[in-house]
PDB file of C-alpha atoms (C1' of nucleotides) in Angstrom:
ATOM      1  CA  MET F 109      -7.404  20.610  -0.490  1.00  0.00           C
ATOM      2  CA  ALA F 110      -5.055  22.716  -2.505  1.00  0.00           C
ATOM      3  CA  GLY F 111      -6.514  25.704  -4.214  1.00  0.00           C
ATOM      4  CA  ALA F 112      -8.231  23.774  -6.921  1.00  0.00           C
ATOM      5  CA  GLY F 113     -11.480  25.356  -6.059  1.00  0.00           C
ATOM      6  CA  MET F 114     -12.513  25.766  -9.617  1.00  0.00           C
ATOM      7  CA  HIS F 115     -13.737  22.248  -9.937  1.00  0.00           C
ATOM      8  CA  PRO F 116     -17.417  22.352  -9.296  1.00  0.00           C
ATOM      9  CA  TYR F 117     -18.672  19.563  -7.186  1.00  0.00           C
ATOM     10  CA  HIS F 118     -21.577  18.678  -9.365  1.00  0.00           C
ATOM     11  CA  GLN F 119     -19.275  17.504 -12.009  1.00  0.00           C
ATOM     12  CA  GLN F 120     -19.289  13.961 -13.145  1.00  0.00           C
ATOM     13  CA  TRP F 121     -17.228  11.760 -10.965  1.00  0.00           C
ATOM     14  CA  VAL F 122     -13.993  11.003 -12.633  1.00  0.00           C
ATOM     15  CA  PRO F 123     -12.334   7.743 -11.775  1.00  0.00           C
ATOM     16  CA  PRO F 124      -9.308   8.178  -9.619  1.00  0.00           C
ATOM     17  CA  PRO F 125      -6.036   7.894 -11.433  1.00  0.00           C
ATOM     18  CA  GLN F 126      -4.666   4.466 -10.981  1.00  0.00           C
ATOM     19  CA  PRO F 127      -1.097   3.384 -11.262  1.00  0.00           C
ATOM     20  CA  PRO F 128      -0.552   2.469 -14.889  1.00  0.00           C
ATOM     21  CA  PRO F 129      -0.390  -1.301 -14.964  1.00  0.00           C
ATOM     22  CA  PRO F 130       1.045  -1.820 -18.432  1.00  0.00           C
ATOM     23  CA  ALA F 131       4.225  -0.016 -17.535  1.00  0.00           C
ATOM     24  CA  ALA F 132       4.785  -2.439 -14.689  1.00  0.00           C
ATOM     25  CA  PRO F 133       5.052   0.237 -12.059  1.00  0.00           C
ATOM     26  CA  PRO F 134       7.646  -0.362  -9.446  1.00  0.00           C
ATOM     27  CA  ILE F 135       5.749  -1.185  -6.351  1.00  0.00           C
ATOM     28  CA  PRO F 136       6.303   1.444  -3.731  1.00  0.00           C
ATOM     29  CA  VAL F 137       7.757  -0.517  -0.921  1.00  0.00           C
ATOM     30  CA  GLU F 138       9.331   1.099   2.056  1.00  0.00           C
ATOM     31  CA  ASN F 139      12.034  -1.457   2.195  1.00  0.00           C
ATOM     32  CA  PRO F 140      13.965  -1.455  -1.056  1.00  0.00           C
ATOM     33  CA  ASN F 141      15.894  -4.502  -0.001  1.00  0.00           C
ATOM     34  CA  ARG F 142      12.855  -6.551  -0.502  1.00  0.00           C
ATOM     35  CA  THR F 143      11.922  -7.520  -3.943  1.00  0.00           C
ATOM     36  CA  ALA F 144       8.270  -7.220  -3.187  1.00  0.00           C
ATOM     37  CA  ALA F 145       7.857 -10.368  -5.124  1.00  0.00           C
ATOM     38  CA  ASP F 146       7.353 -12.317  -1.973  1.00  0.00           C
ATOM     39  CA  GLU F 147       4.984  -9.865  -0.393  1.00  0.00           C
ATOM     40  CA  VAL F 148       1.409 -10.868  -0.627  1.00  0.00           C
ATOM     41  CA  ARG F 149      -0.637  -7.910  -1.579  1.00  0.00           C
ATOM     42  CA  THR F 150      -3.673  -9.827  -2.643  1.00  0.00           C
ATOM     43  CA  ILE F 151      -6.766 -10.476  -0.657  1.00  0.00           C
ATOM     44  CA  PHE F 152      -9.078 -13.398  -0.918  1.00  0.00           C
ATOM     45  CA  ILE F 153     -12.760 -12.619  -0.883  1.00  0.00           C
ATOM     46  CA  SER F 154     -15.409 -15.171  -0.175  1.00  0.00           C
ATOM     47  CA  GLY F 155     -19.084 -14.819   0.487  1.00  0.00           C
ATOM     48  CA  LEU F 156     -19.849 -13.501  -2.946  1.00  0.00           C
ATOM     49  CA  PRO F 157     -23.232 -14.446  -4.324  1.00  0.00           C
ATOM     50  CA  ALA F 158     -23.175 -17.209  -6.859  1.00  0.00           C
ATOM     51  CA  ASP F 159     -24.301 -14.907  -9.621  1.00  0.00           C
ATOM     52  CA  VAL F 160     -21.736 -12.241  -8.952  1.00  0.00           C
ATOM     53  CA  LYS F 161     -20.113 -10.648 -11.957  1.00  0.00           C
ATOM     54  CA  GLU F 162     -16.495  -9.710 -12.094  1.00  0.00           C
ATOM     55  CA  ARG F 163     -17.552  -6.262 -12.981  1.00  0.00           C
ATOM     56  CA  GLU F 164     -19.552  -5.972  -9.801  1.00  0.00           C
ATOM     57  CA  LEU F 165     -16.647  -6.859  -7.652  1.00  0.00           C
ATOM     58  CA  HIS F 166     -14.382  -4.663  -9.627  1.00  0.00           C
ATOM     59  CA  ASN F 167     -16.683  -1.704  -9.300  1.00  0.00           C
ATOM     60  CA  LEU F 168     -16.708  -2.180  -5.598  1.00  0.00           C
ATOM     61  CA  LEU F 169     -12.978  -2.527  -5.315  1.00  0.00           C
ATOM     62  CA  ARG F 170     -11.871   0.125  -7.696  1.00  0.00           C
ATOM     63  CA  TRP F 171     -12.409   2.846  -5.138  1.00  0.00           C
ATOM     64  CA  LEU F 172     -10.124   1.330  -2.640  1.00  0.00           C
ATOM     65  CA  PRO F 173      -6.735   2.926  -2.357  1.00  0.00           C
ATOM     66  CA  GLY F 174      -4.028   1.042  -4.114  1.00  0.00           C
ATOM     67  CA  PHE F 175      -6.370  -1.260  -5.948  1.00  0.00           C
ATOM     68  CA  ASP F 176      -4.761  -2.903  -8.911  1.00  0.00           C
ATOM     69  CA  ALA F 177      -6.816  -5.733 -10.221  1.00  0.00           C
ATOM     70  CA  SER F 178      -9.418  -8.242  -9.306  1.00  0.00           C
ATOM     71  CA  GLN F 179     -10.542 -11.594 -10.476  1.00  0.00           C
ATOM     72  CA  ILE F 180     -13.155 -14.131  -9.584  1.00  0.00           C
ATOM     73  CA  ASN F 181     -12.628 -17.817  -9.745  1.00  0.00           C
ATOM     74  CA  PHE F 182     -15.949 -19.434 -10.526  1.00  0.00           C
ATOM     75  CA  LYS F 183     -14.743 -22.952 -10.594  1.00  0.00           C
ATOM     76  CA  ALA F 184     -15.380 -23.590  -6.982  1.00  0.00           C
ATOM     77  CA  GLU F 185     -18.828 -24.118  -5.617  1.00  0.00           C
ATOM     78  CA  GLN F 186     -18.862 -20.560  -4.448  1.00  0.00           C
ATOM     79  CA  PRO F 187     -17.158 -17.758  -6.334  1.00  0.00           C
ATOM     80  CA  MET F 188     -13.780 -16.879  -4.946  1.00  0.00           C
ATOM     81  CA  GLY F 189     -12.661 -13.334  -5.414  1.00  0.00           C
ATOM     82  CA  PHE F 190      -9.125 -12.069  -5.465  1.00  0.00           C
ATOM     83  CA  ALA F 191      -7.996  -8.510  -5.402  1.00  0.00           C
ATOM     84  CA  LEU F 192      -4.498  -7.305  -5.962  1.00  0.00           C
ATOM     85  CA  PHE F 193      -3.295  -4.081  -4.400  1.00  0.00           C
ATOM     86  CA  SER F 194      -0.187  -2.062  -4.916  1.00  0.00           C
ATOM     87  CA  THR F 195       1.186  -2.786  -1.481  1.00  0.00           C
ATOM     88  CA  PRO F 196       0.526  -5.263   1.297  1.00  0.00           C
ATOM     89  CA  GLN F 197      -0.583  -2.337   3.417  1.00  0.00           C
ATOM     90  CA  HIS F 198      -3.215  -1.424   0.913  1.00  0.00           C
ATOM     91  CA  ALA F 199      -4.295  -4.997   0.767  1.00  0.00           C
ATOM     92  CA  ILE F 200      -4.611  -5.214   4.518  1.00  0.00           C
ATOM     93  CA  ALA F 201      -6.547  -1.989   4.690  1.00  0.00           C
ATOM     94  CA  ALA F 202      -8.870  -3.220   1.988  1.00  0.00           C
ATOM     95  CA  LYS F 203      -9.236  -6.553   3.671  1.00  0.00           C
ATOM     96  CA  ASN F 204     -10.337  -4.841   6.849  1.00  0.00           C
ATOM     97  CA  ALA F 205     -12.609  -2.503   5.032  1.00  0.00           C
ATOM     98  CA  LEU F 206     -14.358  -5.271   3.181  1.00  0.00           C
ATOM     99  CA  GLN F 207     -14.588  -7.633   6.084  1.00  0.00           C
ATOM    100  CA  ASP F 208     -18.220  -8.482   6.784  1.00  0.00           C
ATOM    101  CA  LEU F 209     -19.392  -6.100   4.162  1.00  0.00           C
ATOM    102  CA  VAL F 210     -22.939  -6.756   3.087  1.00  0.00           C
ATOM    103  CA  PHE F 211     -22.358  -7.255  -0.560  1.00  0.00           C
ATOM    104  CA  ASP F 212     -25.948  -7.886  -1.420  1.00  0.00           C
ATOM    105  CA  ALA F 213     -28.655  -7.528   1.153  1.00  0.00           C
ATOM    106  CA  GLU F 214     -31.142  -9.395  -1.001  1.00  0.00           C
ATOM    107  CA  THR F 215     -29.143 -12.519  -1.260  1.00  0.00           C
ATOM    108  CA  LYS F 216     -27.774 -11.930   2.197  1.00  0.00           C
ATOM    109  CA  SER F 217     -24.251 -12.211   0.991  1.00  0.00           C
ATOM    110  CA  VAL F 218     -21.722 -11.026   3.478  1.00  0.00           C
ATOM    111  CA  LEU F 219     -18.142 -10.872   2.441  1.00  0.00           C
ATOM    112  CA  HIS F 220     -15.355 -12.562   4.238  1.00  0.00           C
ATOM    113  CA  THR F 221     -11.828 -11.538   3.482  1.00  0.00           C
ATOM    114  CA  GLU F 222      -8.431 -12.953   4.158  1.00  0.00           C
ATOM    115  CA  MET F 223      -5.003 -12.325   2.875  1.00  0.00           C
ATOM    116  CA  ALA F 224      -4.475 -14.544  -0.082  1.00  0.00           C
ATOM    117  CA  LYS F 225      -1.865 -17.247  -0.076  1.00  0.00           C
ATOM    118  CA  LYS F 226      -0.147 -15.822  -3.054  1.00  0.00           C
ATOM    119  CA  ASN F 227      -0.507 -12.857  -5.270  1.00  0.00           C
ATOM    120  CA  LEU F 228      -3.009 -12.621  -8.029  1.00  0.00           C
ATOM    121  CA  PHE F 229      -1.263 -12.949 -11.301  1.00  0.00           C
ATOM    122  CA  VAL F 230      -2.336 -10.239 -13.655  1.00  0.00           C
ATOM    123  CA  LYS F 231      -1.792 -10.927 -17.247  1.00  0.00           C
ATOM    124  CA  ARG F 232      -0.565  -7.988 -19.203  1.00  0.00           C
ATOM    125  CA  GLY F 233      -2.488  -6.368 -21.944  1.00  0.00           C
ATOM    126  CA  VAL F 234      -5.742  -8.016 -21.161  1.00  0.00           C
ATOM    127  CA  VAL F 235      -7.325  -4.928 -19.818  1.00  0.00           C
ATOM    128  CA  ALA F 236      -9.449  -2.949 -22.174  1.00  0.00           C
ATOM    129  CA  ASP F 237      -7.394  -3.706 -25.166  1.00  0.00           C
ATOM    130  CA  SER F 238      -9.666  -5.412 -27.593  1.00  0.00           C
ATOM    131  CA  ASN F 239      -6.837  -6.457 -29.858  1.00  0.00           C
ATOM    132  CA  SER F 240      -5.047  -8.398 -27.279  1.00  0.00           C
ATOM    133  CA  ILE F 241      -7.881 -10.000 -25.430  1.00  0.00           C
ATOM    134  CA  ASP F 242      -7.230 -13.627 -25.186  1.00  0.00           C
ATOM    135  CA  GLN F 243     -10.693 -15.051 -25.401  1.00  0.00           C
ATOM    136  CA  SER F 244      -9.660 -18.282 -23.871  1.00  0.00           C
ATOM    137  CA  LYS F 245      -8.784 -16.525 -20.696  1.00  0.00           C
ATOM    138  CA  ARG F 246     -11.137 -15.032 -18.252  1.00  0.00           C
ATOM    139  CA  LEU F 247     -11.105 -11.330 -18.543  1.00  0.00           C
ATOM    140  CA  ARG F 248      -9.310  -9.776 -15.676  1.00  0.00           C
ATOM    141  CA  THR F 249     -10.669  -6.555 -14.544  1.00  0.00           C
ATOM    142  CA  GLY F 250      -7.710  -4.434 -13.821  1.00  0.00           C
ATOM    143  CA  GLY F 251      -7.432  -0.988 -12.414  1.00  0.00           C
ATOM    144  CA  ASP F 252      -6.545   0.497 -15.715  1.00  0.00           C
ATOM    145  CA  TYR F 253      -8.601   3.495 -16.584  1.00  0.00           C
ATOM    146  CA  THR F 254      -6.203   5.018 -18.965  1.00  0.00           C
ATOM    147  CA  HIS F 255      -8.543   4.708 -21.884  1.00  0.00           C
ATOM    148  CA  ALA F 256      -7.472   7.857 -23.569  1.00  0.00           C
ATOM    149  CA  GLY F 257     -10.211  10.072 -24.832  1.00  0.00           C
ATOM    150  CA  TYR F 258     -12.837   8.377 -22.842  1.00  0.00           C
ATOM    151  CA  PRO F 259     -15.824  10.663 -23.249  1.00  0.00           C
ATOM    152  CA  ALA F 260     -17.385  10.205 -19.873  1.00  0.00           C
ATOM    153  CA  PRO F 261     -16.926   7.588 -17.285  1.00  0.00           C
ATOM    154  CA  PRO F 262     -19.613   4.966 -17.542  1.00  0.00           C
ATOM    155  CA  PHE F 263     -19.927   4.990 -13.815  1.00  0.00           C
ATOM    156  CA  HIS F 264     -21.815   7.541 -11.931  1.00  0.00           C
ATOM    157  CA  THR F 265     -21.380   5.484  -8.879  1.00  0.00           C
ATOM    158  CA  PRO F 266     -20.478   7.390  -5.795  1.00  0.00           C
ATOM    159  CA  PRO F 267     -16.881   7.257  -4.792  1.00  0.00           C
ATOM    160  CA  PRO F 268     -17.165   5.370  -1.574  1.00  0.00           C
ATOM    161  CA  PRO F 269     -17.923   1.728  -1.282  1.00  0.00           C
ATOM    162  CA  PRO F 270     -20.978   0.798   0.715  1.00  0.00           C
ATOM    163  CA  VAL F 271     -21.074   0.467   4.430  1.00  0.00           C
ATOM    164  CA  TRP F 272     -18.449  -1.732   5.743  1.00  0.00           C
ATOM    165  CA  GLY F 273     -18.643  -3.313   9.070  1.00  0.00           C
ATOM    166  CA  THR F 274     -15.674  -2.290  11.024  1.00  0.00           C
ATOM    167  CA  PRO F 275     -17.269  -1.673  14.357  1.00  0.00           C
ATOM    168  CA  GLY F 276     -15.920   1.264  16.188  1.00  0.00           C
ATOM    169  CA  TYR F 277     -13.891   2.416  13.297  1.00  0.00           C
ATOM    170  CA  MET F 278     -13.453   6.127  13.005  1.00  0.00           C
ATOM    171  CA  ALA F 279     -11.677   7.879  10.251  1.00  0.00           C
ATOM    172  CA  PRO F 280      -8.719   9.825  11.486  1.00  0.00           C
ATOM    173  CA  PRO F 281      -8.759  13.566  11.196  1.00  0.00           C
ATOM    174  CA  ALA F 282      -6.088  13.228   8.613  1.00  0.00           C
ATOM    175  CA  PRO F 283      -5.761  15.592   5.700  1.00  0.00           C
ATOM    176  CA  TYR F 284      -8.818  15.168   3.627  1.00  0.00           C
ATOM    177  CA  ASP F 285      -8.271  12.402   1.205  1.00  0.00           C
ATOM    178  CA  PRO F 286     -11.043  12.054  -1.300  1.00  0.00           C
ATOM    179  CA  TYR F 287     -10.219   8.518  -2.212  1.00  0.00           C
ATOM    180  CA  GLY F 288      -9.169   7.107   1.046  1.00  0.00           C
ATOM    181  CA  GLY F 289     -11.997   5.421   2.813  1.00  0.00           C
ATOM    182  CA  TYR F 290      -9.583   4.363   5.475  1.00  0.00           C
ATOM    183  CA  PRO F 291      -6.119   5.161   6.585  1.00  0.00           C
ATOM    184  CA  VAL F 292      -3.410   3.739   4.452  1.00  0.00           C
ATOM    185  CA  PRO F 293       0.313   4.196   4.590  1.00  0.00           C
ATOM    186  CA  GLN F 294       2.059   6.849   2.620  1.00  0.00           C
ATOM    187  CA  VAL F 295       1.850   6.000  -0.978  1.00  0.00           C
ATOM    188  CA  SER F 296       1.926   8.550  -3.711  1.00  0.00           C
ATOM    189  CA  MET F 297      -1.642   9.725  -3.616  1.00  0.00           C
ATOM    190  CA  PRO F 298      -1.550  13.141  -5.157  1.00  0.00           C
ATOM    191  CA  THR F 299      -5.048  14.249  -4.157  1.00  0.00           C
ATOM    192  CA  PRO F 300      -5.761  15.573  -7.598  1.00  0.00           C
ATOM    193  CA  ALA F 301      -9.250  16.945  -7.414  1.00  0.00           C
ATOM    194  CA  PRO F 302     -11.568  17.868  -4.608  1.00  0.00           C
ATOM    195  CA  VAL F 303     -13.886  15.008  -5.128  1.00  0.00           C
ATOM    196  CA  PRO F 304     -16.302  14.960  -2.287  1.00  0.00           C
ATOM    197  CA  ALA F 305     -16.186  11.808  -0.338  1.00  0.00           C
ATOM    198  CA  PRO F 306     -16.679  10.906   3.237  1.00  0.00           C
ATOM    199  CA  SER F 307     -13.531  10.513   5.205  1.00  0.00           C
ATOM    200  CA  GLY F 308     -14.626   7.094   6.243  1.00  0.00           C
ATOM    201  CA  TYR F 309     -17.473   5.022   7.434  1.00  0.00           C
ATOM    202  CA  ALA F 310     -18.734   4.175  10.819  1.00  0.00           C
ATOM    203  CA  PRO F 311     -21.346   1.667  11.769  1.00  0.00           C
ATOM    204  CA  VAL F 312     -24.784   3.071  12.250  1.00  0.00           C
ATOM    205  CA  GLN F 313     -27.440   1.742  14.442  1.00  0.00           C
ATOM    206  CA  ASN F 314     -30.394   2.554  12.340  1.00  0.00           C
ATOM    207  CA  THR F 315     -33.209   1.914  14.674  1.00  0.00           C
ATOM    208  CA  LYS F 316     -36.307   2.484  12.698  1.00  0.00           C
ATOM    209  CA  ASP F 317     -36.686   3.495   9.152  1.00  0.00           C
ATOM    210  CA  ASN F 318     -39.599   4.686   7.135  1.00  0.00           C
ATOM    211  CA  PRO F 319     -40.914   3.225   3.943  1.00  0.00           C
ATOM    212  CA  PRO F 320     -38.708   4.023   1.004  1.00  0.00           C
ATOM    213  CA  CYS F 321     -39.422   7.277  -0.704  1.00  0.00           C
ATOM    214  CA  ASN F 322     -37.536   9.672  -2.895  1.00  0.00           C
ATOM    215  CA  THR F 323     -36.366  11.782  -0.001  1.00  0.00           C
ATOM    216  CA  LEU F 324     -33.733  10.936   2.519  1.00  0.00           C
ATOM    217  CA  PHE F 325     -33.474  12.132   6.042  1.00  0.00           C
ATOM    218  CA  ILE F 326     -29.926  12.593   7.210  1.00  0.00           C
ATOM    219  CA  GLY F 327     -29.279  12.559  10.881  1.00  0.00           C
ATOM    220  CA  ASN F 328     -26.369  12.398  13.260  1.00  0.00           C
ATOM    221  CA  LEU F 329     -24.531  15.167  11.534  1.00  0.00           C
ATOM    222  CA  GLY F 330     -21.981  16.967  13.577  1.00  0.00           C
ATOM    223  CA  GLU F 331     -22.666  20.322  15.115  1.00  0.00           C
ATOM    224  CA  ASN F 332     -20.576  22.076  12.580  1.00  0.00           C
ATOM    225  CA  VAL F 333     -21.490  20.573   9.292  1.00  0.00           C
ATOM    226  CA  ASN F 334     -21.750  23.122   6.616  1.00  0.00           C
ATOM    227  CA  GLU F 335     -23.966  23.055   3.647  1.00  0.00           C
ATOM    228  CA  GLU F 336     -21.150  22.823   1.129  1.00  0.00           C
ATOM    229  CA  GLU F 337     -19.890  19.704   2.745  1.00  0.00           C
ATOM    230  CA  LEU F 338     -23.226  18.010   2.465  1.00  0.00           C
ATOM    231  CA  ARG F 339     -23.963  19.356  -0.945  1.00  0.00           C
ATOM    232  CA  GLY F 340     -20.571  18.243  -2.120  1.00  0.00           C
ATOM    233  CA  ILE F 341     -21.303  14.698  -1.248  1.00  0.00           C
ATOM    234  CA  PHE F 342     -24.919  14.418  -2.117  1.00  0.00           C
ATOM    235  CA  SER F 343     -25.269  16.582  -5.171  1.00  0.00           C
ATOM    236  CA  VAL F 344     -23.044  14.289  -7.174  1.00  0.00           C
ATOM    237  CA  GLN F 345     -25.177  11.293  -6.441  1.00  0.00           C
ATOM    238  CA  PRO F 346     -27.215  10.017  -9.331  1.00  0.00           C
ATOM    239  CA  GLY F 347     -30.734  11.312  -9.263  1.00  0.00           C
ATOM    240  CA  TYR F 348     -30.000  14.092  -6.830  1.00  0.00           C
ATOM    241  CA  LYS F 349     -32.505  16.893  -7.002  1.00  0.00           C
ATOM    242  CA  GLN F 350     -32.235  19.186  -4.051  1.00  0.00           C
ATOM    243  CA  MET F 351     -31.495  19.333  -0.416  1.00  0.00           C
ATOM    244  CA  LYS F 352     -32.589  21.229   2.603  1.00  0.00           C
ATOM    245  CA  ILE F 353     -30.721  21.695   5.820  1.00  0.00           C
ATOM    246  CA  LEU F 354     -32.558  22.042   9.038  1.00  0.00           C
ATOM    247  CA  ARG F 355     -30.808  23.287  12.099  1.00  0.00           C
ATOM    248  CA  GLN F 356     -32.323  22.386  15.365  1.00  0.00           C
ATOM    249  CA  GLU F 357     -31.419  22.876  18.978  1.00  0.00           C
ATOM    250  CA  ARG F 358     -28.608  20.413  19.172  1.00  0.00           C
ATOM    251  CA  ASN F 359     -28.973  18.632  15.916  1.00  0.00           C
ATOM    252  CA  THR F 360     -28.621  19.474  12.336  1.00  0.00           C
ATOM    253  CA  VAL F 361     -30.529  17.313   9.982  1.00  0.00           C
ATOM    254  CA  CYS F 362     -30.849  17.380   6.288  1.00  0.00           C
ATOM    255  CA  PHE F 363     -33.264  16.300   3.619  1.00  0.00           C
ATOM    256  CA  ILE F 364     -32.226  15.172   0.210  1.00  0.00           C
ATOM    257  CA  GLU F 365     -34.619  14.762  -2.628  1.00  0.00           C
ATOM    258  CA  PHE F 366     -33.938  12.461  -5.535  1.00  0.00           C
ATOM    259  CA  ASP F 367     -35.616  11.949  -8.848  1.00  0.00           C
ATOM    260  CA  ASP F 368     -37.000   8.686  -7.683  1.00  0.00           C
ATOM    261  CA  VAL F 369     -36.861   6.111  -4.937  1.00  0.00           C
ATOM    262  CA  ASN F 370     -34.090   4.285  -6.654  1.00  0.00           C
ATOM    263  CA  GLY F 371     -31.680   7.118  -6.394  1.00  0.00           C
ATOM    264  CA  ALA F 372     -32.595   7.607  -2.795  1.00  0.00           C
ATOM    265  CA  THR F 373     -32.279   3.936  -2.046  1.00  0.00           C
ATOM    266  CA  THR F 374     -28.869   3.683  -3.602  1.00  0.00           C
ATOM    267  CA  VAL F 375     -27.559   6.552  -1.581  1.00  0.00           C
ATOM    268  CA  HIS F 376     -29.311   5.237   1.480  1.00  0.00           C
ATOM    269  CA  GLN F 377     -27.186   2.166   1.165  1.00  0.00           C
ATOM    270  CA  ASN F 378     -23.970   3.564  -0.171  1.00  0.00           C
ATOM    271  CA  LEU F 379     -23.523   6.480   2.125  1.00  0.00           C
ATOM    272  CA  GLN F 380     -24.982   4.999   5.242  1.00  0.00           C
ATOM    273  CA  GLY F 381     -22.603   5.709   8.061  1.00  0.00           C
ATOM    274  CA  ALA F 382     -20.415   7.975   5.994  1.00  0.00           C
ATOM    275  CA  VAL F 383     -18.267  10.087   8.233  1.00  0.00           C
ATOM    276  CA  LEU F 384     -17.983  13.681   7.212  1.00  0.00           C
ATOM    277  CA  PRO F 385     -14.699  15.393   7.923  1.00  0.00           C
ATOM    278  CA  SER F 386     -16.560  17.792  10.146  1.00  0.00           C
ATOM    279  CA  SER F 387     -18.329  15.152  12.111  1.00  0.00           C
ATOM    280  CA  GLY F 388     -17.317  14.734  15.661  1.00  0.00           C
ATOM    281  CA  ARG F 389     -19.710  11.940  16.219  1.00  0.00           C
ATOM    282  CA  GLY F 390     -19.295   9.193  13.772  1.00  0.00           C
ATOM    283  CA  GLY F 391     -21.240   8.386  10.704  1.00  0.00           C
ATOM    284  CA  MET F 392     -24.340  10.012   9.416  1.00  0.00           C
ATOM    285  CA  ARG F 393     -27.573   8.179   9.817  1.00  0.00           C
ATOM    286  CA  ILE F 394     -29.553   7.908   6.654  1.00  0.00           C
ATOM    287  CA  GLN F 395     -33.215   7.147   6.747  1.00  0.00           C
ATOM    288  CA  PHE F 396     -36.022   7.597   4.368  1.00  0.00           C
ATOM    289  CA  SER F 397     -37.888  10.744   5.110  1.00  0.00           C
ATOM    290  CA  LYS F 398     -41.279  10.568   6.677  1.00  0.00           C
ATOM    291  CA  ASN F 399     -42.590  12.844   4.006  1.00  0.00           C
ATOM    292  CA  PRO F 400     -41.238  13.348   0.557  1.00  0.00           C
ATOM    293  CA  PHE F 401     -39.818  16.699  -0.327  1.00  0.00           C
ATOM    294  CA  GLY F 402     -42.306  19.424  -1.025  1.00  0.00           C
ATOM    295  CA  ARG F 403     -45.033  17.755   0.884  1.00  0.00           C
ATOM    296  CA  ARG F 404     -46.036  18.527   4.358  1.00  0.00           C
ATOM    297  CA  LYS F 405     -47.006  16.303   7.185  1.00  0.00           C
ATOM    298  CA  ASP F 406     -50.622  15.828   6.294  1.00  0.00           C
ATOM    299  CA  SER F 407     -53.704  17.815   6.993  1.00  0.00           C
ATOM    300  CA  VAL F 408     -52.748  21.049   8.745  1.00  0.00           C
ATOM    301  CA  ASN F 409     -52.723  23.795   6.182  1.00  0.00           C
ATOM    302  CA  GLY F 410     -55.365  24.408   3.599  1.00  0.00           C
ATOM    303  CA  SER F 411     -54.180  22.047   0.889  1.00  0.00           C
ATOM    304  CA  ALA F 412     -56.510  19.306   1.970  1.00  0.00           C
ATOM    305  CA  ALA F 413     -57.566  18.313  -1.481  1.00  0.00           C
ATOM    306  CA  GLU F 414     -55.901  14.959  -1.302  1.00  0.00           C
ATOM    307  CA  HIS F 415     -58.184  13.349   1.172  1.00  0.00           C
ATOM    308  CA  ASN F 416     -61.324  13.120  -0.859  1.00  0.00           C
ATOM    309  CA  GLY F 417     -60.130  10.879  -3.571  1.00  0.00           C
ATOM    310  CA  ALA F 418     -58.474  13.626  -5.523  1.00  0.00           C
ATOM    311  CA  PRO F 419     -55.951  11.816  -7.685  1.00  0.00           C
ATOM    312  CA  THR F 420     -52.919  13.596  -6.451  1.00  0.00           C
ATOM    313  CA  THR F 421     -50.634  11.269  -8.256  1.00  0.00           C
ATOM    314  CA  TYR F 422     -47.134  11.785  -7.205  1.00  0.00           C
ATOM    315  CA  GLN F 423     -44.979   8.847  -7.785  1.00  0.00           C
ATOM    316  CA  GLN F 424     -41.977   7.942  -5.816  1.00  0.00           C
TER     317      GLN F 424
ATOM    318  C1'  DA J 179     -33.161  10.466  18.194  1.00  0.00           C
ATOM    319  C1'  DG J 180     -33.663  15.101  15.870  1.00  0.00           C
ATOM    320  C1'  DC J 181     -38.528  15.008   9.853  1.00  0.00           C
ATOM    321  C1'  DA J 182     -38.411  20.779   6.977  1.00  0.00           C
ATOM    322  C1'  DC J 183     -40.104  22.819   2.734  1.00  0.00           C
ATOM    323  C1'  DA J 184     -45.511  24.353  -0.722  1.00  0.00           C
TER     324       DA J 184
END
DNA sequence: AGCACA
């Protein structure tokens, strides 16, 4: 990361700069002989829950490198998603990343992705331009975030998409790329700000977990994680309160407290298996802590007021 | 699998 160290991590996440769609950016293709018109750089996404919103899909996809636009076709029995990327390589990478992704654990929707037969056609000027919205058309959610003077991004979603099931996948020790969840060919990605993000995701075998609470237990951290690394990732998560690192014999573990269970749960899902750049051993394991922050095991020390019906109401 | 701090 170039010496842009003045950006504090606990700053609001700013959406990554996307290629400006209205200007019809020339697609960066390695082979200039090809017109790129015939190259499919769209993926087809099935397995979406019937009540999926375009915005949902878009918010998932927008973090993927090279993402241009997405659309859902609701006419079929099951919604069919399409996502356009700037290059076929980006599309392939995204396809792999999204393959078997649990889109919604509650409805048990698991995504299935394929390369599309043909490219998604993105209509110009539909995106975020209220004057030119053609109401008869379905709104396409494009990757255009160039709303000038946007006060604050409406998303405080963490940068990475949720766990994706690419068994055995390990992020390469490539130069830290805040937006890249997976390796993608050289495309102008300027690495503008040191936005903390895992360098990838790895599957996690989460044996047992504890009942949800507002504190997360982070395990399977590498030997040489440093606090800044962890803080960088977690402190920007919505509802983050504080964290505590615990170094043990061989392991380093970490506790993260959130305002409420929701915050913890979201991060539990979204960052599960996130691979820190420092990690030599795959993704971090995220579990709910056995005890919430600021509260000890039970019994032991003097503060035994809670056992005799004392209404120690702490909500989580 | 490793769960601390008041």
